[in-house]
Amino acid sequence: MVLLIPEGYLIRKAKEEDIDGVIYINSVTLPEHYTTSFYTSILLSNPDTFLVAEHEGRIIGYHMGRIEYGLALRGFPKFVKKGHVISIAVLKEHRRKGVGTMLLKTALEEFTKKGCEVSFLEVRVSNEPAINLYKKMGYEIVDKITGYYSDGEDAFVMEKNLETNLI
Ligand code: ACO
Ligand code: ZN
């Protein structure tokens, strides 16, 4: 799968040799970091929703996702297949050009293809850019977890129904 987006950006599935680039982007964009083996294990177990965005041959953004099973947080409580957006980020100089949207849109298409009924994620309550992106993509705030992050900040849990996917 290769998807062309405007202004010379490209969204594609990640390869093992992209992990260093993903780790670099994560290190300069987010306070939540993971071990190299965590990235590798997600790439091996969920290769279709581990995506990178490229510009002029360089990785400038990523989406790391995982399929999980759990209770849907809205409506009648039932066990569902869920697409978990673990982490998404775009380098500062490439933001606000639609790259985050395209990464998420591509991941949601893959989650839907694989039979996920919902997609969910956690986000810092102060992270307005990300919350706006998720709302724009149809996610709703369904829960708040007090002190979720290591510095004590709360997280919103946001969920999107994929059965009525209008992306
Ligand atoms: N202020 C307000 N709204 C914003 C902002 C901003 N600075 N940036 C994006 N948005 C919203 C807008 O609604 C925007 O649509 P518009 O441009 O038409 O108004 C919409 O998001 C889509 O914007 P994109 O250009 O597609 O998103 P971008 O490529 O800039 O990436 C992202 C958004 C990934 C949140 C980026 O800001 C980023 O990397 N931030 C740092 C890392 C981060 O916070 N990641 C999310 C953590 S939570 C998690 O990973 C589950
Ligand atoms: Zn999460």
PDB file of C-alpha atoms and ligand atoms in Angstrom:
ATOM      1  CA  MET A   1       0.000   0.000   0.000  1.00  0.00           C
ATOM      2  CA  VAL A   2       1.430   3.351  -1.019  1.00  0.00           C
ATOM      3  CA  LEU A   3      -0.693   6.442  -0.735  1.00  0.00           C
ATOM      4  CA  LEU A   4       0.286   9.763  -2.239  1.00  0.00           C
ATOM      5  CA  ILE A   5      -0.712  12.913  -0.398  1.00  0.00           C
ATOM      6  CA  PRO A   6      -0.133  16.561  -1.378  1.00  0.00           C
ATOM      7  CA  GLU A   7       3.180  18.423  -1.350  1.00  0.00           C
ATOM      8  CA  GLY A   8       5.491  15.482  -1.842  1.00  0.00           C
ATOM      9  CA  TYR A   9       4.471  13.525   1.233  1.00  0.00           C
ATOM     10  CA  LEU A  10       4.084   9.761   1.154  1.00  0.00           C
ATOM     11  CA  ILE A  11       2.380   7.433   3.642  1.00  0.00           C
ATOM     12  CA  ARG A  12       3.597   3.832   3.669  1.00  0.00           C
ATOM     13  CA  LYS A  13       3.909   0.833   5.950  1.00  0.00           C
ATOM     14  CA  ALA A  14       6.968   0.908   8.208  1.00  0.00           C
ATOM     15  CA  LYS A  15       9.912  -1.451   7.751  1.00  0.00           C
ATOM     16  CA  GLU A  16      12.382  -2.600  10.367  1.00  0.00           C
ATOM     17  CA  GLU A  17      15.004  -0.136   9.088  1.00  0.00           C
ATOM     18  CA  ASP A  18      12.563   2.743   9.782  1.00  0.00           C
ATOM     19  CA  ILE A  19      12.505   2.087  13.536  1.00  0.00           C
ATOM     20  CA  ASP A  20      15.492   4.385  14.277  1.00  0.00           C
ATOM     21  CA  GLY A  21      13.748   7.233  12.429  1.00  0.00           C
ATOM     22  CA  VAL A  22      10.524   6.570  14.324  1.00  0.00           C
ATOM     23  CA  ILE A  23      12.404   6.564  17.634  1.00  0.00           C
ATOM     24  CA  TYR A  24      14.012   9.898  16.715  1.00  0.00           C
ATOM     25  CA  ILE A  25      10.639  11.491  15.896  1.00  0.00           C
ATOM     26  CA  ASN A  26       9.134  10.133  19.105  1.00  0.00           C
ATOM     27  CA  SER A  27      12.072  11.491  21.133  1.00  0.00           C
ATOM     28  CA  VAL A  28      11.629  15.061  19.871  1.00  0.00           C
ATOM     29  CA  THR A  29       7.823  15.195  19.802  1.00  0.00           C
ATOM     30  CA  LEU A  30       6.464  13.319  22.819  1.00  0.00           C
ATOM     31  CA  PRO A  31       7.371  12.735  26.475  1.00  0.00           C
ATOM     32  CA  GLU A  32       6.221   9.088  26.243  1.00  0.00           C
ATOM     33  CA  HIS A  33       9.061   6.889  24.989  1.00  0.00           C
ATOM     34  CA  TYR A  34       9.290   3.154  24.380  1.00  0.00           C
ATOM     35  CA  THR A  35      12.074   0.594  24.158  1.00  0.00           C
ATOM     36  CA  THR A  36      13.399  -0.411  20.732  1.00  0.00           C
ATOM     37  CA  SER A  37      12.067  -3.919  21.322  1.00  0.00           C
ATOM     38  CA  PHE A  38       8.574  -2.502  21.935  1.00  0.00           C
ATOM     39  CA  TYR A  39       8.619  -0.759  18.516  1.00  0.00           C
ATOM     40  CA  THR A  40       9.947  -3.924  16.888  1.00  0.00           C
ATOM     41  CA  SER A  41       7.333  -6.131  18.514  1.00  0.00           C
ATOM     42  CA  ILE A  42       4.511  -3.828  17.391  1.00  0.00           C
ATOM     43  CA  LEU A  43       5.946  -3.772  13.865  1.00  0.00           C
ATOM     44  CA  LEU A  44       6.096  -7.569  13.779  1.00  0.00           C
ATOM     45  CA  SER A  45       2.661  -8.122  15.324  1.00  0.00           C
ATOM     46  CA  ASN A  46       0.763  -5.231  13.677  1.00  0.00           C
ATOM     47  CA  PRO A  47       2.634  -4.376  10.457  1.00  0.00           C
ATOM     48  CA  ASP A  48      -0.378  -2.959   8.623  1.00  0.00           C
ATOM     49  CA  THR A  49      -1.037  -0.190  11.135  1.00  0.00           C
ATOM     50  CA  PHE A  50       2.590   0.753  11.774  1.00  0.00           C
ATOM     51  CA  LEU A  51       2.869   3.572   9.243  1.00  0.00           C
ATOM     52  CA  VAL A  52       5.412   6.213   8.394  1.00  0.00           C
ATOM     53  CA  ALA A  53       5.143   9.494   6.517  1.00  0.00           C
ATOM     54  CA  GLU A  54       8.052  10.358   4.224  1.00  0.00           C
ATOM     55  CA  HIS A  55       9.172  13.674   2.753  1.00  0.00           C
ATOM     56  CA  GLU A  56      12.144  13.874   0.381  1.00  0.00           C
ATOM     57  CA  GLY A  57      13.226  10.370   1.398  1.00  0.00           C
ATOM     58  CA  ARG A  58      13.186  11.112   5.112  1.00  0.00           C
ATOM     59  CA  ILE A  59      10.701   9.891   7.727  1.00  0.00           C
ATOM     60  CA  ILE A  60       8.864  12.860   9.231  1.00  0.00           C
ATOM     61  CA  GLY A  61       5.939  11.180  10.969  1.00  0.00           C
ATOM     62  CA  TYR A  62       4.596   7.847  12.186  1.00  0.00           C
ATOM     63  CA  HIS A  63       1.542   6.031  13.461  1.00  0.00           C
ATOM     64  CA  MET A  64       1.919   2.992  15.686  1.00  0.00           C
ATOM     65  CA  GLY A  65      -1.230   0.968  16.302  1.00  0.00           C
ATOM     66  CA  ARG A  66      -2.244  -2.377  17.761  1.00  0.00           C
ATOM     67  CA  ILE A  67      -5.344  -4.531  17.529  1.00  0.00           C
ATOM     68  CA  GLU A  68      -6.701  -5.464  20.947  1.00  0.00           C
ATOM     69  CA  TYR A  69      -9.846  -6.959  22.459  1.00  0.00           C
ATOM     70  CA  GLY A  70     -11.837  -5.291  25.204  1.00  0.00           C
ATOM     71  CA  LEU A  71     -15.074  -3.703  26.303  1.00  0.00           C
ATOM     72  CA  ALA A  72     -16.529  -0.961  24.135  1.00  0.00           C
ATOM     73  CA  LEU A  73     -16.787   2.147  26.264  1.00  0.00           C
ATOM     74  CA  ARG A  74     -20.001   3.422  24.761  1.00  0.00           C
ATOM     75  CA  GLY A  75     -23.461   1.886  24.485  1.00  0.00           C
ATOM     76  CA  PHE A  76     -24.328  -1.600  25.694  1.00  0.00           C
ATOM     77  CA  PRO A  77     -21.174  -3.130  27.257  1.00  0.00           C
ATOM     78  CA  LYS A  78     -19.875  -5.736  24.843  1.00  0.00           C
ATOM     79  CA  PHE A  79     -16.519  -7.306  24.015  1.00  0.00           C
ATOM     80  CA  VAL A  80     -15.148  -5.902  20.762  1.00  0.00           C
ATOM     81  CA  LYS A  81     -12.080  -5.890  18.528  1.00  0.00           C
ATOM     82  CA  LYS A  82     -10.416  -2.504  18.903  1.00  0.00           C
ATOM     83  CA  GLY A  83      -7.824  -0.542  16.962  1.00  0.00           C
ATOM     84  CA  HIS A  84      -5.571   1.102  19.553  1.00  0.00           C
ATOM     85  CA  VAL A  85      -3.732   4.216  18.395  1.00  0.00           C
ATOM     86  CA  ILE A  86      -0.672   3.787  20.608  1.00  0.00           C
ATOM     87  CA  SER A  87       1.294   6.747  19.297  1.00  0.00           C
ATOM     88  CA  ILE A  88       1.160   9.210  16.414  1.00  0.00           C
ATOM     89  CA  ALA A  89       3.506  12.121  15.747  1.00  0.00           C
ATOM     90  CA  VAL A  90       4.692  14.447  13.003  1.00  0.00           C
ATOM     91  CA  LEU A  91       7.897  16.543  13.113  1.00  0.00           C
ATOM     92  CA  LYS A  92       7.105  20.155  13.976  1.00  0.00           C
ATOM     93  CA  GLU A  93       8.166  21.655  10.636  1.00  0.00           C
ATOM     94  CA  HIS A  94       5.801  19.309   8.773  1.00  0.00           C
ATOM     95  CA  ARG A  95       2.700  19.868  10.883  1.00  0.00           C
ATOM     96  CA  ARG A  96      -0.607  21.381   9.796  1.00  0.00           C
ATOM     97  CA  LYS A  97      -0.246  20.058   6.254  1.00  0.00           C
ATOM     98  CA  GLY A  98      -2.588  17.096   6.664  1.00  0.00           C
ATOM     99  CA  VAL A  99       0.080  14.463   7.395  1.00  0.00           C
ATOM    100  CA  GLY A 100      -1.385  13.505  10.799  1.00  0.00           C
ATOM    101  CA  THR A 101      -4.825  13.201   9.217  1.00  0.00           C
ATOM    102  CA  MET A 102      -3.524  10.962   6.429  1.00  0.00           C
ATOM    103  CA  LEU A 103      -1.601   8.726   8.859  1.00  0.00           C
ATOM    104  CA  LEU A 104      -4.700   8.278  11.007  1.00  0.00           C
ATOM    105  CA  LYS A 105      -7.058   7.878   8.053  1.00  0.00           C
ATOM    106  CA  THR A 106      -4.838   5.133   6.599  1.00  0.00           C
ATOM    107  CA  ALA A 107      -4.596   3.379   9.975  1.00  0.00           C
ATOM    108  CA  LEU A 108      -8.380   3.535  10.447  1.00  0.00           C
ATOM    109  CA  GLU A 109      -8.906   1.994   7.021  1.00  0.00           C
ATOM    110  CA  GLU A 110      -6.586  -0.874   8.013  1.00  0.00           C
ATOM    111  CA  PHE A 111      -8.266  -1.335  11.418  1.00  0.00           C
ATOM    112  CA  THR A 112     -11.650  -1.426   9.662  1.00  0.00           C
ATOM    113  CA  LYS A 113     -10.418  -3.955   7.067  1.00  0.00           C
ATOM    114  CA  LYS A 114      -9.258  -6.180   9.916  1.00  0.00           C
ATOM    115  CA  GLY A 115     -12.708  -6.143  11.518  1.00  0.00           C
ATOM    116  CA  CYS A 116     -12.189  -3.673  14.360  1.00  0.00           C
ATOM    117  CA  GLU A 117     -15.496  -2.272  15.583  1.00  0.00           C
ATOM    118  CA  VAL A 118     -13.951   0.709  17.338  1.00  0.00           C
ATOM    119  CA  SER A 119     -10.706   2.625  17.536  1.00  0.00           C
ATOM    120  CA  PHE A 120      -9.506   4.198  20.784  1.00  0.00           C
ATOM    121  CA  LEU A 121      -6.591   6.127  22.210  1.00  0.00           C
ATOM    122  CA  GLU A 122      -5.441   8.051  25.262  1.00  0.00           C
ATOM    123  CA  VAL A 123      -4.368  11.679  24.975  1.00  0.00           C
ATOM    124  CA  ARG A 124      -3.175  14.303  27.463  1.00  0.00           C
ATOM    125  CA  VAL A 125      -6.085  16.562  28.449  1.00  0.00           C
ATOM    126  CA  SER A 126      -3.882  19.570  27.526  1.00  0.00           C
ATOM    127  CA  ASN A 127      -3.010  18.289  24.027  1.00  0.00           C
ATOM    128  CA  GLU A 128      -5.341  20.515  22.049  1.00  0.00           C
ATOM    129  CA  PRO A 129      -3.822  19.886  18.579  1.00  0.00           C
ATOM    130  CA  ALA A 130      -4.160  16.108  18.947  1.00  0.00           C
ATOM    131  CA  ILE A 131      -7.635  16.275  20.539  1.00  0.00           C
ATOM    132  CA  ASN A 132      -8.769  18.485  17.628  1.00  0.00           C
ATOM    133  CA  LEU A 133      -7.339  16.031  15.104  1.00  0.00           C
ATOM    134  CA  TYR A 134      -9.119  13.112  16.782  1.00  0.00           C
ATOM    135  CA  LYS A 135     -12.437  15.001  17.004  1.00  0.00           C
ATOM    136  CA  LYS A 136     -12.119  15.903  13.339  1.00  0.00           C
ATOM    137  CA  MET A 137     -11.650  12.200  12.583  1.00  0.00           C
ATOM    138  CA  GLY A 138     -14.811  11.302  14.500  1.00  0.00           C
ATOM    139  CA  TYR A 139     -13.420  10.287  17.904  1.00  0.00           C
ATOM    140  CA  GLU A 140     -15.372  11.279  21.017  1.00  0.00           C
ATOM    141  CA  ILE A 141     -14.147  11.656  24.600  1.00  0.00           C
ATOM    142  CA  VAL A 142     -15.535   8.636  26.459  1.00  0.00           C
ATOM    143  CA  ASP A 143     -13.517   8.616  29.681  1.00  0.00           C
ATOM    144  CA  LYS A 144     -10.922  10.510  31.706  1.00  0.00           C
ATOM    145  CA  ILE A 145      -8.134   8.704  33.559  1.00  0.00           C
ATOM    146  CA  THR A 146      -6.795  10.681  36.511  1.00  0.00           C
ATOM    147  CA  GLY A 147      -2.983  10.811  36.727  1.00  0.00           C
ATOM    148  CA  TYR A 148      -2.526   8.555  33.693  1.00  0.00           C
ATOM    149  CA  TYR A 149       0.837  10.048  32.695  1.00  0.00           C
ATOM    150  CA  SER A 150       4.046   9.757  34.721  1.00  0.00           C
ATOM    151  CA  ASP A 151       4.064  13.512  35.410  1.00  0.00           C
ATOM    152  CA  GLY A 152       0.570  13.259  36.864  1.00  0.00           C
ATOM    153  CA  GLU A 153      -1.408  14.696  33.941  1.00  0.00           C
ATOM    154  CA  ASP A 154      -4.835  13.205  33.235  1.00  0.00           C
ATOM    155  CA  ALA A 155      -5.711  11.443  29.981  1.00  0.00           C
ATOM    156  CA  PHE A 156      -8.868  11.549  27.946  1.00  0.00           C
ATOM    157  CA  VAL A 157      -9.822   8.227  26.436  1.00  0.00           C
ATOM    158  CA  MET A 158     -11.274   8.856  22.996  1.00  0.00           C
ATOM    159  CA  GLU A 159     -13.153   6.321  20.927  1.00  0.00           C
ATOM    160  CA  LYS A 160     -14.467   6.167  17.401  1.00  0.00           C
ATOM    161  CA  ASN A 161     -17.037   3.741  16.045  1.00  0.00           C
ATOM    162  CA  LEU A 162     -15.640   2.091  12.913  1.00  0.00           C
ATOM    163  CA  GLU A 163     -18.828   0.297  11.914  1.00  0.00           C
ATOM    164  CA  THR A 164     -20.235   3.578  10.678  1.00  0.00           C
ATOM    165  CA  ASN A 165     -16.869   4.710   9.364  1.00  0.00           C
ATOM    166  CA  LEU A 166     -17.385   7.942   7.462  1.00  0.00           C
ATOM    167  CA  ILE A 167     -13.712   8.657   6.803  1.00  0.00           C
TER     168      ILE A 167
HETATM  169  N1  ACO B   1      -3.872  23.651  17.084  1.00  0.00           N
HETATM  170  C1  ACO B   1      -5.170  23.313  16.970  1.00  0.00           C
HETATM  171  N2  ACO B   1      -5.633  22.304  16.179  1.00  0.00           N
HETATM  172  C2  ACO B   1      -4.705  21.585  15.522  1.00  0.00           C
HETATM  173  C3  ACO B   1      -3.319  21.873  15.590  1.00  0.00           C
HETATM  174  C4  ACO B   1      -2.911  22.966  16.410  1.00  0.00           C
HETATM  175  N3  ACO B   1      -1.620  23.317  16.546  1.00  0.00           N
HETATM  176  N4  ACO B   1      -2.657  20.995  14.821  1.00  0.00           N
HETATM  177  C5  ACO B   1      -3.579  20.175  14.273  1.00  0.00           C
HETATM  178  N5  ACO B   1      -4.813  20.532  14.685  1.00  0.00           N
HETATM  179  C6  ACO B   1      -6.087  19.901  14.330  1.00  0.00           C
HETATM  180  C7  ACO B   1      -6.840  20.772  13.369  1.00  0.00           C
HETATM  181  O1  ACO B   1      -8.222  20.518  13.542  1.00  0.00           O
HETATM  182  C8  ACO B   1      -6.342  20.255  12.028  1.00  0.00           C
HETATM  183  O2  ACO B   1      -7.185  20.526  10.963  1.00  0.00           O
HETATM  184  P1  ACO B   1      -7.005  21.931  10.145  1.00  0.00           P
HETATM  185  O3  ACO B   1      -5.540  22.076   9.859  1.00  0.00           O
HETATM  186  O4  ACO B   1      -7.853  21.727   8.956  1.00  0.00           O
HETATM  187  O5  ACO B   1      -7.521  22.975  11.097  1.00  0.00           O
HETATM  188  C9  ACO B   1      -6.340  18.772  12.313  1.00  0.00           C
HETATM  189  O6  ACO B   1      -5.840  18.657  13.634  1.00  0.00           O
HETATM  190  C10 ACO B   1      -5.494  17.944  11.351  1.00  0.00           C
HETATM  191  O7  ACO B   1      -4.198  18.486  11.249  1.00  0.00           O
HETATM  192  P2  ACO B   1      -3.023  17.751  10.476  1.00  0.00           P
HETATM  193  O8  ACO B   1      -2.277  18.747   9.672  1.00  0.00           O
HETATM  194  O9  ACO B   1      -3.574  16.566   9.743  1.00  0.00           O
HETATM  195  O10 ACO B   1      -2.159  17.202  11.694  1.00  0.00           O
HETATM  196  P3  ACO B   1      -0.563  17.274  11.867  1.00  0.00           P
HETATM  197  O11 ACO B   1       0.112  16.641  10.715  1.00  0.00           O
HETATM  198  O12 ACO B   1      -0.169  18.638  12.240  1.00  0.00           O
HETATM  199  O13 ACO B   1      -0.369  16.283  13.122  1.00  0.00           O
HETATM  200  C11 ACO B   1      -0.296  15.841  15.461  1.00  0.00           C
HETATM  201  C12 ACO B   1      -1.138  16.420  14.311  1.00  0.00           C
HETATM  202  C13 ACO B   1       0.118  14.418  15.150  1.00  0.00           C
HETATM  203  C14 ACO B   1      -1.163  15.833  16.735  1.00  0.00           C
HETATM  204  C15 ACO B   1       0.953  16.753  15.640  1.00  0.00           C
HETATM  205  O14 ACO B   1       0.529  18.000  16.153  1.00  0.00           O
HETATM  206  C16 ACO B   1       2.027  16.188  16.548  1.00  0.00           C
HETATM  207  O15 ACO B   1       2.887  15.426  16.124  1.00  0.00           O
HETATM  208  N6  ACO B   1       2.009  16.593  17.851  1.00  0.00           N
HETATM  209  C17 ACO B   1       3.029  16.150  18.799  1.00  0.00           C
HETATM  210  C18 ACO B   1       2.873  14.693  19.114  1.00  0.00           C
HETATM  211  C19 ACO B   1       1.502  14.385  19.704  1.00  0.00           C
HETATM  212  O16 ACO B   1       0.972  15.129  20.530  1.00  0.00           O
HETATM  213  N7  ACO B   1       0.919  13.241  19.306  1.00  0.00           N
HETATM  214  C20 ACO B   1      -0.369  12.753  19.800  1.00  0.00           C
HETATM  215  C21 ACO B   1      -0.210  12.181  21.157  1.00  0.00           C
HETATM  216  S1  ACO B   1      -1.633  11.190  21.682  1.00  0.00           S
HETATM  217  C22 ACO B   1      -1.354   9.661  20.916  1.00  0.00           C
HETATM  218  O17 ACO B   1      -0.358   9.478  20.277  1.00  0.00           O
HETATM  219  C23 ACO B   1      -2.435   8.613  21.054  1.00  0.00           C
HETATM  220 ZN    ZN B   2      -2.859   3.859  24.480  1.00  0.00          ZN
END
